[in-house]
mmCIF file of C-alpha atoms in Angstrom:
data_model
loop_
_atom_site.group_PDB
_atom_site.id
_atom_site.type_symbol
_atom_site.label_atom_id
_atom_site.label_comp_id
_atom_site.label_asym_id
_atom_site.label_seq_id
_atom_site.Cartn_x
_atom_site.Cartn_y
_atom_site.Cartn_z
ATOM 1 C CA MET A 243 94.462 85.672 97.549
ATOM 2 C CA ARG A 244 92.126 87.680 95.436
ATOM 3 C CA SER A 245 94.600 90.309 94.200
ATOM 4 C CA ARG A 246 97.410 91.058 91.848
ATOM 5 C CA TYR A 247 100.212 90.827 94.431
ATOM 6 C CA ALA A 248 101.035 91.238 98.097
ATOM 7 C CA VAL A 249 102.445 94.481 99.441
ATOM 8 C CA ALA A 250 105.216 94.405 102.037
ATOM 9 C CA GLY A 251 106.133 97.478 104.013
ATOM 10 C CA ARG A 252 104.706 100.088 101.664
ATOM 11 C CA ILE A 253 103.089 103.326 102.731
ATOM 12 C CA ARG A 254 100.244 103.991 100.339
ATOM 13 C CA THR A 255 98.038 107.075 100.236
ATOM 14 C CA VAL A 256 94.729 106.649 98.458
ATOM 15 C CA THR A 257 91.543 108.617 98.082
ATOM 16 C CA VAL A 258 88.307 106.706 98.460
ATOM 17 C CA LYS A 259 85.039 108.616 98.109
ATOM 18 C CA SER A 260 87.109 111.821 98.278
ATOM 19 C CA ARG A 261 88.558 110.976 101.700
ATOM 20 C CA PRO A 262 92.354 110.542 102.116
ATOM 21 C CA TYR A 263 93.643 107.431 103.890
ATOM 22 C CA SER A 264 97.268 106.604 104.724
ATOM 23 C CA VAL A 265 97.919 102.894 104.763
ATOM 24 C CA PHE A 266 101.028 101.441 106.378
ATOM 25 C CA VAL A 267 100.746 97.734 105.668
ATOM 26 C CA ARG A 268 103.673 96.713 107.854
ATOM 27 C CA GLY A 269 102.732 97.760 111.360
ATOM 28 C CA PHE A 270 99.281 98.199 112.760
ATOM 29 C CA VAL A 271 97.370 97.059 109.676
ATOM 30 C CA ARG A 272 99.659 94.063 109.117
ATOM 31 C CA ALA A 273 99.264 93.083 112.784
ATOM 32 C CA ALA A 274 95.497 93.301 112.481
ATOM 33 C CA LEU A 275 95.536 91.123 109.362
ATOM 34 C CA ASN A 276 97.723 88.535 111.056
ATOM 35 C CA ALA A 277 95.089 88.190 113.730
ATOM 36 C CA VAL A 278 92.435 87.046 111.258
ATOM 37 C CA ARG A 279 94.303 85.020 108.634
ATOM 38 C CA PRO A 280 96.413 81.859 108.508
ATOM 39 C CA ALA A 281 100.146 82.537 108.464
ATOM 40 C CA ASP A 282 100.533 81.129 104.935
ATOM 41 C CA VAL A 283 97.842 83.314 103.329
ATOM 42 C CA VAL A 284 99.101 86.383 101.479
ATOM 43 C CA PRO A 285 96.769 89.367 102.022
ATOM 44 C CA SER A 286 95.188 91.177 99.096
ATOM 45 C CA PRO A 287 95.987 94.882 99.393
ATOM 46 C CA ASN A 288 92.801 96.020 97.671
ATOM 47 C CA ILE A 289 89.698 93.943 98.495
ATOM 48 C CA TRP A 290 90.813 93.205 102.054
ATOM 49 C CA HIS A 291 90.965 96.919 102.885
ATOM 50 C CA TRP A 292 88.354 98.409 100.563
ATOM 51 C CA PRO A 293 85.748 95.772 99.669
ATOM 52 C CA ASP A 294 83.154 98.391 98.719
ATOM 53 C CA VAL A 295 85.503 100.055 96.239
ATOM 54 C CA TYR A 296 86.498 96.626 94.943
ATOM 55 C CA GLU A 297 82.813 95.969 94.303
ATOM 56 C CA VAL A 298 82.849 99.034 92.036
ATOM 57 C CA GLU A 299 85.914 97.585 90.336
ATOM 58 C CA ASN A 300 84.227 94.226 89.793
ATOM 59 C CA ARG A 301 81.236 95.910 88.173
ATOM 60 C CA ALA A 302 83.527 97.893 85.873
ATOM 61 C CA GLN A 303 85.687 94.972 84.796
ATOM 62 C CA ASP A 304 84.998 93.104 81.583
ATOM 63 C CA VAL A 305 81.791 94.923 80.669
ATOM 64 C CA HIS A 306 81.428 92.875 77.466
ATOM 65 C CA GLY A 307 82.023 89.511 79.152
ATOM 66 C CA ALA A 308 85.169 88.637 77.178
ATOM 67 C CA ILE A 309 86.645 86.619 80.050
ATOM 68 C CA TRP A 310 83.420 84.642 80.538
ATOM 69 C CA THR A 311 83.266 83.922 76.828
ATOM 70 C CA ALA A 312 86.804 82.537 76.876
ATOM 71 C CA ILE A 313 86.124 80.391 79.951
ATOM 72 C CA SER A 314 82.914 79.027 78.444
ATOM 73 C CA GLU A 315 84.739 78.111 75.228
ATOM 74 C CA GLU A 316 87.771 76.524 76.883
ATOM 75 C CA CYS A 317 86.052 74.784 79.795
ATOM 76 C CA PRO A 318 82.232 74.992 79.680
ATOM 77 C CA PHE A 319 80.641 74.413 83.094
ATOM 78 C CA ASP A 320 76.921 74.050 82.364
ATOM 79 C CA GLY A 321 75.522 71.331 84.620
ATOM 80 C CA LEU A 322 78.887 70.757 86.286
ATOM 81 C CA ASP A 323 80.378 71.215 89.767
ATOM 82 C CA VAL A 324 82.503 74.360 90.054
ATOM 83 C CA VAL A 325 84.969 75.579 92.686
ATOM 84 C CA ASP A 326 86.008 79.253 92.768
ATOM 85 C CA VAL A 327 89.303 79.540 94.662
ATOM 86 C CA GLY A 328 89.955 82.903 96.284
ATOM 87 C CA CYS A 329 86.357 83.924 95.625
ATOM 88 C CA GLY A 330 86.674 87.132 97.662
ATOM 89 C CA ASP A 331 83.235 88.475 98.478
ATOM 90 C CA GLY A 332 81.638 86.089 95.996
ATOM 91 C CA TYR A 333 81.100 88.442 93.080
ATOM 92 C CA HIS A 334 81.489 85.705 90.450
ATOM 93 C CA LEU A 335 79.585 82.968 92.271
ATOM 94 C CA PRO A 336 76.091 83.908 90.970
ATOM 95 C CA ILE A 337 77.378 83.868 87.399
ATOM 96 C CA PHE A 338 78.649 80.315 87.799
ATOM 97 C CA ALA A 339 75.468 79.366 89.650
ATOM 98 C CA SER A 340 73.248 80.449 86.769
ATOM 99 C CA SER A 341 74.182 77.301 84.818
ATOM 100 C CA ALA A 342 76.408 75.085 86.981
ATOM 101 C CA ARG A 343 75.012 72.189 88.990
ATOM 102 C CA SER A 344 76.806 73.329 92.125
ATOM 103 C CA VAL A 345 79.266 76.057 93.077
ATOM 104 C CA VAL A 346 81.643 76.258 96.036
ATOM 105 C CA GLY A 347 83.447 79.495 96.820
ATOM 106 C CA VAL A 348 86.639 79.141 98.853
ATOM 107 C CA GLU A 349 88.065 82.238 100.562
ATOM 108 C CA PRO A 350 90.685 82.553 103.356
ATOM 109 C CA HIS A 351 89.755 86.022 104.705
ATOM 110 C CA PRO A 352 86.907 85.737 107.269
ATOM 111 C CA PRO A 353 85.251 89.128 106.580
ATOM 112 C CA LEU A 354 85.067 88.291 102.881
ATOM 113 C CA VAL A 355 83.630 84.857 103.657
ATOM 114 C CA VAL A 356 80.777 86.604 105.474
ATOM 115 C CA ARG A 357 80.181 88.983 102.569
ATOM 116 C CA ALA A 358 80.233 86.113 100.071
ATOM 117 C CA LYS A 359 77.746 84.082 102.113
ATOM 118 C CA ASN A 360 75.412 87.073 102.307
ATOM 119 C CA ARG A 361 75.637 87.530 98.544
ATOM 120 C CA VAL A 362 74.575 83.959 97.723
ATOM 121 C CA THR A 363 72.085 83.316 100.515
ATOM 122 C CA SER A 364 69.217 82.950 98.019
ATOM 123 C CA LEU A 365 71.099 80.582 95.693
ATOM 124 C CA PRO A 366 70.478 76.943 96.714
ATOM 125 C CA ASN A 367 73.280 75.523 94.566
ATOM 126 C CA VAL A 368 76.027 77.699 96.075
ATOM 127 C CA ARG A 369 77.955 77.441 99.312
ATOM 128 C CA VAL A 370 80.966 79.347 100.655
ATOM 129 C CA VAL A 371 83.684 77.818 102.805
ATOM 130 C CA SER A 372 86.758 79.231 104.512
ATOM 131 C CA GLY A 373 90.195 77.997 103.554
ATOM 132 C CA PRO A 374 93.427 78.717 101.662
ATOM 133 C CA ALA A 375 94.217 77.538 98.150
ATOM 134 C CA GLN A 376 96.841 75.085 99.359
ATOM 135 C CA ARG A 377 94.410 73.369 101.773
ATOM 136 C CA LEU A 378 91.017 73.305 100.096
ATOM 137 C CA PRO A 379 88.365 72.001 102.531
ATOM 138 C CA LEU A 380 86.891 69.797 99.788
ATOM 139 C CA ASP A 381 86.791 66.096 98.981
ATOM 140 C CA ASP A 382 88.987 64.409 96.418
ATOM 141 C CA GLY A 383 87.471 64.303 92.953
ATOM 142 C CA SER A 384 84.522 66.535 93.845
ATOM 143 C CA ALA A 385 84.756 69.192 91.093
ATOM 144 C CA ASP A 386 84.694 69.457 87.312
ATOM 145 C CA LEU A 387 86.116 72.983 87.151
ATOM 146 C CA VAL A 388 88.419 74.818 89.549
ATOM 147 C CA HIS A 389 88.521 78.533 88.746
ATOM 148 C CA ALA A 390 90.978 81.054 90.188
ATOM 149 C CA ARG A 391 90.821 84.656 89.004
ATOM 150 C CA THR A 392 93.651 87.078 89.790
ATOM 151 C CA ALA A 393 94.753 84.696 92.519
ATOM 152 C CA TYR A 394 97.954 83.124 91.140
ATOM 153 C CA PHE A 395 100.290 85.862 89.966
ATOM 154 C CA PHE A 396 103.872 84.976 90.683
ATOM 155 C CA GLY A 397 103.841 81.495 89.163
ATOM 156 C CA PRO A 398 106.657 79.775 91.057
ATOM 157 C CA GLY A 399 105.451 79.306 94.611
ATOM 158 C CA CYS A 400 101.831 78.501 93.816
ATOM 159 C CA GLU A 401 102.547 74.812 93.202
ATOM 160 C CA PRO A 402 100.759 73.719 96.422
ATOM 161 C CA GLY A 403 97.576 75.412 95.188
ATOM 162 C CA LEU A 404 97.876 73.756 91.800
ATOM 163 C CA ARG A 405 98.318 70.349 93.441
ATOM 164 C CA GLU A 406 95.230 70.942 95.578
ATOM 165 C CA ALA A 407 93.217 71.874 92.510
ATOM 166 C CA ASP A 408 94.281 68.616 90.866
ATOM 167 C CA ARG A 409 93.280 66.702 93.982
ATOM 168 C CA VAL A 410 89.710 68.009 94.029
ATOM 169 C CA LEU A 411 89.246 67.709 90.262
ATOM 170 C CA ARG A 412 87.648 64.669 88.716
ATOM 171 C CA PRO A 413 89.463 62.978 85.806
ATOM 172 C CA GLY A 414 88.919 65.164 82.758
ATOM 173 C CA GLY A 415 88.197 68.229 84.892
ATOM 174 C CA ALA A 416 89.808 71.606 84.206
ATOM 175 C CA LEU A 417 91.808 74.095 86.236
ATOM 176 C CA ALA A 418 91.275 77.618 84.845
ATOM 177 C CA VAL A 419 93.578 80.377 86.073
ATOM 178 C CA VAL A 420 92.845 83.952 85.000
ATOM 179 C CA ASP A 421 95.505 86.564 85.601
ATOM 180 C CA LEU A 422 96.326 90.024 84.337
ATOM 181 C CA ASP A 423 98.698 90.218 81.384
ATOM 182 C CA GLY A 424 101.636 92.322 82.484
ATOM 183 C CA ALA A 425 102.761 92.717 78.879
ATOM 184 C CA ALA A 426 99.480 94.291 77.697
ATOM 185 C CA SER A 427 99.113 98.072 77.819
ATOM 186 C CA PRO A 428 98.042 100.122 79.585
ATOM 187 C CA TYR A 429 97.369 98.126 82.769
ATOM 188 C CA GLY A 430 100.323 95.749 82.419
ATOM 189 C CA PRO A 431 103.010 98.458 82.506
ATOM 190 C CA TRP A 432 101.293 100.078 85.500
ATOM 191 C CA LEU A 433 101.404 96.732 87.282
ATOM 192 C CA CYS A 434 105.055 96.141 86.421
ATOM 193 C CA ALA A 435 106.033 99.666 87.466
ATOM 194 C CA ASP A 436 104.352 99.158 90.824
ATOM 195 C CA GLU A 437 105.810 95.715 91.461
ATOM 196 C CA PRO A 438 109.266 95.226 89.901
ATOM 197 C CA ARG A 439 109.447 91.645 91.228
ATOM 198 C CA TYR A 440 106.635 90.676 88.882
ATOM 199 C CA ASP A 441 107.925 89.232 85.592
ATOM 200 C CA PRO A 442 105.044 88.512 83.163
ATOM 201 C CA SER A 443 107.189 86.373 80.858
ATOM 202 C CA ALA A 444 108.480 84.246 83.742
ATOM 203 C CA VAL A 445 104.933 83.638 84.964
ATOM 204 C CA GLU A 446 103.793 82.763 81.464
ATOM 205 C CA LYS A 447 106.681 80.294 81.129
ATOM 206 C CA PHE A 448 105.825 78.755 84.488
ATOM 207 C CA PHE A 449 102.283 77.942 83.411
ATOM 208 C CA ALA A 450 103.434 76.673 80.003
ATOM 209 C CA ASP A 451 106.036 74.424 81.657
ATOM 210 C CA ASN A 452 103.288 73.053 83.900
ATOM 211 C CA GLY A 453 101.093 71.996 81.007
ATOM 212 C CA PHE A 454 98.669 74.926 80.747
ATOM 213 C CA SER A 455 97.285 76.259 77.485
ATOM 214 C CA LEU A 456 97.181 80.030 77.033
ATOM 215 C CA THR A 457 94.414 82.280 75.747
ATOM 216 C CA ARG A 458 94.956 86.036 75.654
ATOM 217 C CA ILE A 459 91.928 88.195 76.359
ATOM 218 C CA THR A 460 91.300 91.905 76.038
ATOM 219 C CA ALA A 461 88.566 93.136 78.350
ATOM 220 C CA GLU A 462 87.162 96.634 78.719
ATOM 221 C CA TRP A 463 86.973 98.303 82.116
ATOM 222 C CA ARG A 464 84.232 100.952 82.066
ATOM 223 C CA PHE A 465 83.183 103.152 84.975
ATOM 224 C CA GLU A 466 80.091 105.246 85.574
ATOM 225 C CA ASN A 467 82.075 108.324 86.614
ATOM 226 C CA ARG A 468 85.613 109.592 87.127
ATOM 227 C CA GLU A 469 85.388 109.369 90.900
ATOM 228 C CA ASP A 470 84.871 105.618 90.683
ATOM 229 C CA LEU A 471 87.669 105.178 88.156
ATOM 230 C CA GLU A 472 90.126 107.144 90.247
ATOM 231 C CA SER A 473 89.149 105.416 93.498
ATOM 232 C CA VAL A 474 89.712 101.994 91.930
ATOM 233 C CA LEU A 475 93.112 102.879 90.492
ATOM 234 C CA ARG A 476 94.147 104.288 93.859
ATOM 235 C CA ILE A 477 93.432 101.015 95.669
ATOM 236 C CA GLU A 478 95.209 99.038 92.945
ATOM 237 C CA PHE A 479 98.450 101.002 92.785
ATOM 238 C CA SER A 480 100.829 103.060 94.869
ATOM 239 C CA ALA A 481 100.189 106.795 94.849
ATOM 240 C CA LYS A 482 102.785 107.622 92.177
ATOM 241 C CA VAL A 483 101.673 104.922 89.741
ATOM 242 C CA ALA A 484 97.979 105.586 90.411
ATOM 243 C CA GLU A 485 98.337 109.264 89.556
ATOM 244 C CA ARG A 486 100.213 108.360 86.388
ATOM 245 C CA ALA A 487 97.484 105.910 85.419
ATOM 246 C CA ILE A 488 94.696 108.386 86.173
ATOM 247 C CA ALA A 489 96.383 111.076 84.088
ATOM 248 C CA SER A 490 96.740 108.722 81.121
ATOM 249 C CA VAL A 491 93.038 107.761 80.991
ATOM 250 C CA GLY A 492 91.042 110.475 79.299
ATOM 251 C CA GLY A 493 87.538 109.084 79.653
ATOM 252 C CA LEU A 494 85.714 106.447 81.672
ATOM 253 C CA SER A 495 87.144 103.268 80.155
ATOM 254 C CA PHE A 496 90.344 101.540 79.107
ATOM 255 C CA PRO A 497 91.353 98.081 77.824
ATOM 256 C CA VAL A 498 92.899 95.526 80.164
ATOM 257 C CA GLY A 499 94.736 92.424 79.008
ATOM 258 C CA TYR A 500 94.174 89.086 80.728
ATOM 259 C CA ARG A 501 95.541 85.581 80.282
ATOM 260 C CA LEU A 502 93.494 82.426 80.684
ATOM 261 C CA HIS A 503 95.643 79.412 81.585
ATOM 262 C CA VAL A 504 93.848 76.057 81.384
ATOM 263 C CA ARG A 505 95.036 72.558 82.297
ATOM 264 C CA ARG A 506 92.911 69.405 82.218
ATOM 265 C CA LYS A 507 93.334 66.506 84.578
ATOM 266 C CA PRO A 508 94.014 63.287 82.617
ATOM 267 C CA LYS A 509 91.146 60.842 82.377
ATOM 268 C CA GLY A 510 93.377 57.805 82.709
ATOM 269 C CA LEU A 511 96.897 56.725 83.588
ATOM 270 C CA ILE A 512 99.792 58.582 82.020
ATOM 271 C CA LEU A 513 102.400 56.089 80.778
#
């Protein structure tokens, strides 16, 4: 999954490009999604429905490259083989490809697989494959870095994906998980208000208990205009929380806290 969490049975009203849309995820839309995804894949409520608006969001996120700086410091990937799990429409694949030896994007949602393939068609060291995190269609020991950004949010329950990442990693390789920091204002409180099941401290403890280091990152989201900012917040949150978030942002940018969790696969036997 490429998103912050899955939505179950929520009616959400959003405005995209000044047009109102009512989204009832349980019902017609949920049935349509079930027809194109494996039963064990949790849909992303933003990029699956509004990939063009999510493209605007991707361009606005981390305008100073703070997340990329942290990844490069913790697990540099120059000349290495990289796997991007839950790559969505492939937005981050060209960045990896600029210095990695090879890049594989893995995405479970067929329409996004098509978009990702179209994005990287001119990059000879990149390929995109279809599959879920818990069944990566990759060989054992074929990667040096497995990257998952805003894909593992709830901690407990993502163990199958973590085991698969370990399987495809070579000894000494790194698993890098980037998620949003629910304790960092202003985005974190919006996230927690919208999804009361999400406990940032419990997720943080889960990764710590599973041997991950933690790096906190503050990135800046900056938009070209208010229409883009408002459209993005309306696909990220329910109507009530989105309006609250929009009202609290006075300009075109705001800080967003992230966490980078990194775990390396041992190079030898653990006694």
